[in-house]
């Protein structure tokens, strides 16, 4: 099976201490050398923090809320995934970009220190989205169960330990959110929170619009808020990842557009796990004051 198909659960290999899927680690020189155009827009996240949602918002903003224009292709073909070099099902980001005119909406999960330096040399606009740790890990767990190219998640209890030790693909959530937070002023990064986007999507869409130096009508902004609601995106074949064949993204295990809620961790953590996680969290996060919500 492995020989007939290039798809399997990729093992992780460290790149400068960060565990990445082996096809990414094996192409590291190409990724590190990537040079974006100064007009390219970067969306950086730890996996499952709201990347796809933000990609849809930015694409609609760049297309003045034109829903049809943003249905020209599925998300990963419209908005290249930087470090996915090979193999399928997600098209190689760097290959895709060769045939796309800037400004491109580039997705990455790379932690700050692994981001190709040309992004900063070219002063690319960068939107970082952070999601509270407990919902983030719950979402990642379900994703690792359904995405047959990600490492085997194993049982939930052990998954929590791996998350806390930074052993999941793309490494430590704690270091990831801190890395971009510490650089946000110097690098002019727009640092957003999933919980803020849920609480008041219009406010956050407007923040993104201003950051991108765009000025759209109130009516268009309202349309974008509507088109990027969880309910609408879940039904949009160009935004819900139904483009990925079911032997790769097994929707019967868990849909890509799963719940889209804040606080689902309460349905997963036992009180003991929650306590243990919170104590470790406080130690790891004590050197920063990132205003996360929904932890208690
Ligand atoms: P859940 O698993 O909690 O449902 P990413 O795009 O970074 O992989 O993140 C995926 C998570 O964002 C999933 O979370 C998914 O349901 C949620 N999501 C996707 N689109 C959304 C939207 N429009 N509104 C709210 N949540 C959304």
CSV table of C-alpha atoms and ligand atoms in Angstrom, one decimal:
chain,number,residue,atom,x,y,z
A,1,UNK,CA,0.0,0.0,0.0
A,2,UNK,CA,2.8,2.4,0.9
A,3,UNK,CA,4.6,1.7,-2.3
A,4,UNK,CA,1.5,2.2,-4.5
A,5,UNK,CA,0.5,5.4,-2.8
A,6,UNK,CA,2.7,8.3,-1.7
A,7,UNK,CA,0.3,9.0,1.1
A,8,UNK,CA,0.7,7.7,4.6
A,9,UNK,CA,1.0,9.1,8.1
A,10,UNK,CA,4.3,11.0,7.7
A,11,UNK,CA,6.8,10.6,10.5
A,12,UNK,CA,8.2,13.7,12.1
A,13,UNK,CA,11.8,14.8,11.7
A,14,UNK,CA,13.2,17.7,13.7
A,15,UNK,CA,14.3,20.9,11.9
A,16,UNK,CA,16.3,23.0,14.4
A,17,UNK,CA,14.5,21.2,17.1
A,18,UNK,CA,11.0,21.6,15.7
A,19,UNK,CA,9.3,18.3,14.7
A,20,UNK,CA,8.0,18.6,11.1
A,21,UNK,CA,6.6,16.0,8.8
A,22,UNK,CA,9.4,14.3,7.0
A,23,UNK,CA,8.6,15.7,3.6
A,24,UNK,CA,8.9,19.2,4.9
A,25,UNK,CA,12.1,18.5,6.8
A,26,UNK,CA,13.6,16.8,3.7
A,27,UNK,CA,12.8,20.0,1.6
A,28,UNK,CA,14.0,22.4,4.2
A,29,UNK,CA,16.6,24.2,2.1
A,30,UNK,CA,14.0,25.1,-0.6
A,31,UNK,CA,11.5,26.3,2.0
A,32,UNK,CA,14.1,28.4,3.9
A,33,UNK,CA,15.2,30.0,0.7
A,34,UNK,CA,11.7,31.0,-0.4
A,35,UNK,CA,11.4,34.7,-1.4
A,36,UNK,CA,7.9,36.1,-1.2
A,37,UNK,CA,6.9,39.3,-3.1
A,38,UNK,CA,6.6,42.3,-0.8
A,39,UNK,CA,2.9,42.5,-1.6
A,40,UNK,CA,2.2,38.9,-0.5
A,41,UNK,CA,0.2,38.4,2.7
A,42,UNK,CA,1.1,35.8,5.2
A,43,UNK,CA,-1.3,34.0,7.5
A,44,UNK,CA,0.6,32.3,10.3
A,45,UNK,CA,-1.0,29.9,12.8
A,46,UNK,CA,-0.4,26.9,15.0
A,47,UNK,CA,-2.4,24.2,13.3
A,48,UNK,CA,-6.2,24.4,14.0
A,49,UNK,CA,-6.2,27.9,15.3
A,50,UNK,CA,-8.5,29.3,12.6
A,51,UNK,CA,-6.3,29.4,9.5
A,52,UNK,CA,-8.9,28.4,6.9
A,53,UNK,CA,-11.4,30.9,8.3
A,54,UNK,CA,-8.8,33.7,8.1
A,55,UNK,CA,-7.7,32.7,4.6
A,56,UNK,CA,-11.4,33.0,3.5
A,57,UNK,CA,-11.7,36.4,5.1
A,58,UNK,CA,-8.6,37.7,3.4
A,59,UNK,CA,-9.5,36.3,0.0
A,60,UNK,CA,-12.9,37.9,0.2
A,61,UNK,CA,-11.4,41.2,1.3
A,62,UNK,CA,-9.0,41.2,-1.6
A,63,UNK,CA,-12.0,40.5,-3.9
A,64,UNK,CA,-14.3,43.1,-2.5
A,65,UNK,CA,-16.7,40.4,-1.1
A,66,UNK,CA,-17.2,38.7,-4.5
A,67,UNK,CA,-18.4,35.2,-3.4
A,68,UNK,CA,-18.1,33.8,-6.9
A,69,UNK,CA,-14.5,35.0,-7.3
A,70,UNK,CA,-13.6,33.2,-4.1
A,71,UNK,CA,-15.2,30.0,-5.3
A,72,UNK,CA,-12.7,29.9,-8.2
A,73,UNK,CA,-10.8,27.0,-6.5
A,74,UNK,CA,-10.6,25.2,-3.1
A,75,UNK,CA,-8.8,27.0,-0.3
A,76,UNK,CA,-5.4,25.2,-0.7
A,77,UNK,CA,-5.3,26.1,-4.4
A,78,UNK,CA,-6.3,29.7,-3.8
A,79,UNK,CA,-4.0,30.2,-0.8
A,80,UNK,CA,-0.8,28.3,-1.0
A,81,UNK,CA,0.5,26.3,2.0
A,82,UNK,CA,4.2,27.5,2.1
A,83,UNK,CA,5.9,24.5,3.6
A,84,UNK,CA,3.9,21.7,2.0
A,85,UNK,CA,6.4,20.8,-0.8
A,86,UNK,CA,5.4,17.3,-1.7
A,87,UNK,CA,3.5,15.0,-2.0
A,88,UNK,CA,-0.2,15.6,-2.5
A,89,UNK,CA,-3.1,15.9,-1.5
A,90,UNK,CA,-2.4,19.5,-0.7
A,91,UNK,CA,-0.7,21.1,-3.6
A,92,UNK,CA,2.9,22.2,-3.1
A,93,UNK,CA,2.8,25.8,-2.0
A,94,UNK,CA,6.0,26.8,-3.6
A,95,UNK,CA,5.1,25.2,-6.9
A,96,UNK,CA,1.7,26.8,-6.9
A,97,UNK,CA,3.1,30.2,-6.2
A,98,UNK,CA,5.3,30.0,-9.4
A,99,UNK,CA,2.1,30.3,-11.4
A,100,UNK,CA,0.3,32.9,-9.3
A,101,UNK,CA,0.6,36.7,-9.4
A,102,UNK,CA,1.2,38.5,-6.2
A,103,UNK,CA,-0.4,39.5,-3.9
A,104,UNK,CA,-0.7,35.8,-2.8
A,105,UNK,CA,-2.3,34.8,0.5
A,106,UNK,CA,0.3,32.5,1.9
A,107,UNK,CA,-0.5,30.0,4.7
A,108,UNK,CA,2.1,28.7,7.1
A,109,UNK,CA,2.3,26.9,10.4
A,110,UNK,CA,6.0,27.4,10.8
A,111,UNK,CA,7.0,28.9,14.2
A,112,UNK,CA,8.5,32.4,14.0
A,113,UNK,CA,12.2,31.3,14.0
A,114,UNK,CA,11.6,28.9,11.1
A,115,UNK,CA,9.9,31.4,8.8
A,116,UNK,CA,12.0,32.1,5.7
A,117,UNK,CA,13.8,35.4,6.5
A,118,UNK,CA,12.8,37.0,3.2
A,119,UNK,CA,9.3,37.6,4.6
A,120,UNK,CA,10.8,40.1,7.0
A,121,UNK,CA,13.3,41.5,4.5
A,122,UNK,CA,10.4,42.2,2.2
A,123,UNK,CA,8.2,43.5,5.1
A,124,UNK,CA,5.3,41.3,4.1
A,125,UNK,CA,2.0,41.9,5.9
A,126,UNK,CA,1.5,39.1,8.5
A,127,UNK,CA,-1.6,38.0,10.2
A,128,UNK,CA,-1.1,35.7,13.2
A,129,UNK,CA,-4.2,33.9,14.6
A,130,UNK,CA,-3.9,32.3,18.1
A,131,UNK,CA,-6.5,30.1,19.7
A,132,UNK,CA,-6.7,29.1,23.4
A,133,UNK,CA,-4.6,26.1,24.1
A,134,UNK,CA,-7.4,23.8,25.2
A,135,UNK,CA,-9.6,24.2,22.2
A,136,UNK,CA,-6.6,24.2,20.0
A,137,UNK,CA,-5.5,20.8,21.2
A,138,UNK,CA,-9.0,19.4,21.0
A,139,UNK,CA,-9.3,20.5,17.4
A,140,UNK,CA,-5.9,19.2,16.6
A,141,UNK,CA,-6.7,15.8,18.1
A,142,UNK,CA,-9.8,15.4,15.9
A,143,UNK,CA,-7.8,16.5,12.9
A,144,UNK,CA,-5.0,14.0,13.5
A,145,UNK,CA,-7.6,11.3,13.8
A,146,UNK,CA,-9.2,12.2,10.4
A,147,UNK,CA,-6.2,13.3,8.4
A,148,UNK,CA,-4.4,10.2,7.3
A,149,UNK,CA,-1.2,12.1,6.5
A,150,UNK,CA,-0.6,13.4,10.0
A,151,UNK,CA,1.1,11.2,12.6
A,152,UNK,CA,-1.1,8.8,14.5
A,153,UNK,CA,-2.6,10.7,17.5
A,154,UNK,CA,-3.0,7.8,19.8
A,155,UNK,CA,-5.2,8.0,22.8
A,156,UNK,CA,-6.4,11.4,24.1
A,157,UNK,CA,-4.6,11.2,27.4
A,158,UNK,CA,-1.2,10.6,25.7
A,159,UNK,CA,-2.0,13.2,23.1
A,160,UNK,CA,-2.3,15.9,25.9
A,161,UNK,CA,1.2,14.9,27.1
A,162,UNK,CA,2.6,15.1,23.5
A,163,UNK,CA,1.0,18.6,23.1
A,164,UNK,CA,2.5,19.7,26.5
A,165,UNK,CA,5.9,18.4,25.5
A,166,UNK,CA,5.8,20.1,22.0
A,167,UNK,CA,6.0,16.8,20.2
A,168,UNK,CA,3.1,17.3,17.7
A,169,UNK,CA,3.8,18.4,14.2
A,170,UNK,CA,5.0,22.0,14.1
A,171,UNK,CA,6.2,21.7,17.7
A,172,UNK,CA,5.2,23.5,20.8
A,173,UNK,CA,2.0,25.5,20.9
A,174,UNK,CA,3.4,27.5,23.8
A,175,UNK,CA,6.6,28.6,21.9
A,176,UNK,CA,4.6,29.2,18.7
A,177,UNK,CA,2.1,31.7,20.2
A,178,UNK,CA,5.0,33.4,22.2
A,179,UNK,CA,7.3,33.6,19.2
A,180,UNK,CA,5.0,35.7,17.1
A,181,UNK,CA,3.7,37.6,20.1
A,182,UNK,CA,7.2,38.8,21.1
A,183,UNK,CA,7.9,40.0,17.5
A,184,UNK,CA,4.5,41.5,16.8
A,185,UNK,CA,5.5,45.2,17.2
A,186,UNK,CA,8.9,45.0,15.6
A,187,UNK,CA,7.5,43.1,12.6
A,188,UNK,CA,4.1,44.9,12.4
A,189,UNK,CA,2.3,41.6,12.8
A,190,UNK,CA,-1.5,41.7,13.2
A,191,UNK,CA,-2.0,39.3,16.1
A,192,UNK,CA,-5.6,38.0,16.3
A,193,UNK,CA,-7.5,35.6,18.6
A,194,UNK,CA,-10.0,33.0,17.4
A,195,UNK,CA,-12.1,33.8,20.4
A,196,UNK,CA,-12.3,37.5,19.4
A,197,UNK,CA,-13.3,36.5,15.9
A,198,UNK,CA,-16.1,34.3,17.3
A,199,UNK,CA,-17.2,37.1,19.7
A,200,UNK,CA,-17.4,39.9,17.2
A,201,UNK,CA,-16.5,38.8,13.7
A,202,UNK,CA,-17.3,42.1,12.1
A,203,UNK,CA,-14.9,43.9,14.4
A,204,UNK,CA,-12.1,41.5,13.5
A,205,UNK,CA,-12.9,41.6,9.8
A,206,UNK,CA,-12.6,45.4,9.9
A,207,UNK,CA,-9.3,45.1,11.8
A,208,UNK,CA,-7.9,42.9,9.0
A,209,UNK,CA,-9.3,45.2,6.4
A,210,UNK,CA,-7.6,48.2,7.9
A,211,UNK,CA,-4.4,46.3,8.4
A,212,UNK,CA,-4.4,45.5,4.7
A,213,UNK,CA,-5.0,49.2,3.8
A,214,UNK,CA,-8.4,48.4,2.3
A,215,UNK,CA,-11.6,50.3,2.6
A,216,UNK,CA,-14.7,48.4,1.7
A,217,UNK,CA,-18.3,49.5,2.1
A,218,UNK,CA,-20.4,48.6,5.2
A,219,UNK,CA,-22.5,46.4,3.0
A,220,UNK,CA,-19.6,44.5,1.6
A,221,UNK,CA,-18.1,44.0,5.1
A,222,UNK,CA,-21.5,42.6,6.2
A,223,UNK,CA,-21.5,40.2,3.3
A,224,UNK,CA,-17.9,39.0,4.1
A,225,UNK,CA,-18.9,38.4,7.8
A,226,UNK,CA,-21.9,36.3,6.6
A,227,UNK,CA,-19.9,34.4,4.0
A,228,UNK,CA,-17.2,33.5,6.5
A,229,UNK,CA,-19.6,32.3,9.2
A,230,UNK,CA,-19.0,28.7,10.3
A,231,UNK,CA,-22.4,27.6,8.9
A,232,UNK,CA,-21.8,29.0,5.5
A,233,UNK,CA,-18.2,28.0,5.2
A,234,UNK,CA,-19.1,24.4,6.3
A,235,UNK,CA,-21.4,24.2,3.2
A,236,UNK,CA,-19.0,25.9,0.8
A,237,UNK,CA,-17.2,23.2,-1.2
A,238,UNK,CA,-14.4,25.6,-2.0
A,239,UNK,CA,-13.8,26.4,1.7
A,240,UNK,CA,-14.7,23.2,3.6
A,241,UNK,CA,-11.8,20.9,2.4
A,242,UNK,CA,-14.2,18.5,0.7
A,243,UNK,CA,-11.7,18.8,-2.2
A,244,UNK,CA,-9.5,16.3,-0.3
A,245,UNK,CA,-10.4,12.7,-1.0
A,246,UNK,CA,-12.0,10.8,1.8
A,247,UNK,CA,-9.2,8.2,2.1
A,248,UNK,CA,-7.0,11.2,3.1
A,249,UNK,CA,-9.4,13.4,5.1
A,250,UNK,CA,-11.8,10.9,6.5
A,251,UNK,CA,-14.9,12.9,7.2
A,252,UNK,CA,-16.6,9.9,8.8
A,253,UNK,CA,-14.1,10.1,11.6
A,254,UNK,CA,-14.5,13.9,12.0
A,255,UNK,CA,-15.3,16.6,9.5
A,256,UNK,CA,-12.7,19.3,8.7
A,257,UNK,CA,-15.4,21.9,9.6
A,258,UNK,CA,-16.0,20.2,12.9
A,259,UNK,CA,-17.7,22.4,15.5
A,260,UNK,CA,-16.2,25.9,15.1
A,261,UNK,CA,-16.9,26.8,18.8
A,262,UNK,CA,-15.2,28.2,21.8
A,263,UNK,CA,-15.0,26.0,24.9
A,264,UNK,CA,-15.4,22.6,23.3
A,265,UNK,CA,-12.5,21.5,25.5
A,266,UNK,CA,-15.0,21.1,28.3
A,267,UNK,CA,-16.3,18.0,26.5
A,268,UNK,CA,-12.9,16.4,26.4
A,269,UNK,CA,-10.8,17.3,29.4
A,270,UNK,CA,-11.5,15.5,32.7
A,271,UNK,CA,-11.3,17.7,35.8
A,272,UNK,CA,-7.9,16.1,36.6
A,273,UNK,CA,-6.6,16.6,33.1
A,274,UNK,CA,-7.8,20.2,33.2
A,275,UNK,CA,-6.0,20.9,36.4
A,276,UNK,CA,-2.8,19.2,35.4
A,277,UNK,CA,-2.8,21.1,32.0
A,278,UNK,CA,-3.5,24.5,33.7
A,279,UNK,CA,-0.7,24.1,36.2
A,280,UNK,CA,1.8,23.3,33.4
A,281,UNK,CA,0.3,26.1,31.3
A,282,UNK,CA,0.9,28.7,34.0
A,283,UNK,CA,4.5,27.7,34.3
A,284,UNK,CA,5.1,27.7,30.5
A,285,UNK,CA,3.3,31.0,29.9
A,286,UNK,CA,4.4,33.0,33.0
A,287,UNK,CA,7.0,35.0,31.0
A,288,UNK,CA,4.4,36.5,28.7
A,289,UNK,CA,1.0,38.2,29.1
A,290,UNK,CA,-0.9,37.1,26.0
A,291,UNK,CA,-4.6,37.8,26.6
A,292,UNK,CA,-6.0,34.3,26.0
A,293,UNK,CA,-9.5,33.6,27.1
A,294,UNK,CA,-11.7,30.5,27.9
A,295,UNK,CA,-9.1,28.6,29.9
A,296,UNK,CA,-11.0,28.1,33.1
B,1,LIG,P1,-12.9,22.8,15.4
B,1,LIG,O1,-12.2,21.5,15.2
B,1,LIG,O2,-12.8,23.2,16.8
B,1,LIG,O3,-14.3,22.8,14.9
B,1,LIG,P2,-7.5,25.5,10.8
B,1,LIG,O4,-8.2,26.1,9.6
B,1,LIG,O5,-6.5,26.3,11.4
B,1,LIG,O6,-7.1,24.1,10.4
B,1,LIG,O7,-8.6,25.4,12.0
B,1,LIG,C1,-9.7,24.6,11.9
B,1,LIG,C2,-10.6,24.9,13.0
B,1,LIG,O8,-11.3,26.2,12.7
B,1,LIG,C3,-11.8,23.9,13.2
B,1,LIG,O9,-12.1,24.0,14.6
B,1,LIG,C4,-12.8,24.5,12.3
B,1,LIG,O10,-14.1,24.0,12.5
B,1,LIG,C5,-12.7,26.0,12.7
B,1,LIG,N1,-13.3,26.8,11.7
B,1,LIG,C6,-13.1,26.8,10.3
B,1,LIG,N2,-13.9,27.8,9.7
B,1,LIG,C7,-14.5,28.5,10.7
B,1,LIG,C8,-15.4,29.6,10.8
B,1,LIG,N3,-15.8,30.2,9.7
B,1,LIG,N4,-15.8,30.0,12.0
B,1,LIG,C9,-15.4,29.4,13.1
B,1,LIG,N5,-14.5,28.3,13.2
B,1,LIG,C10,-14.1,27.9,12.0
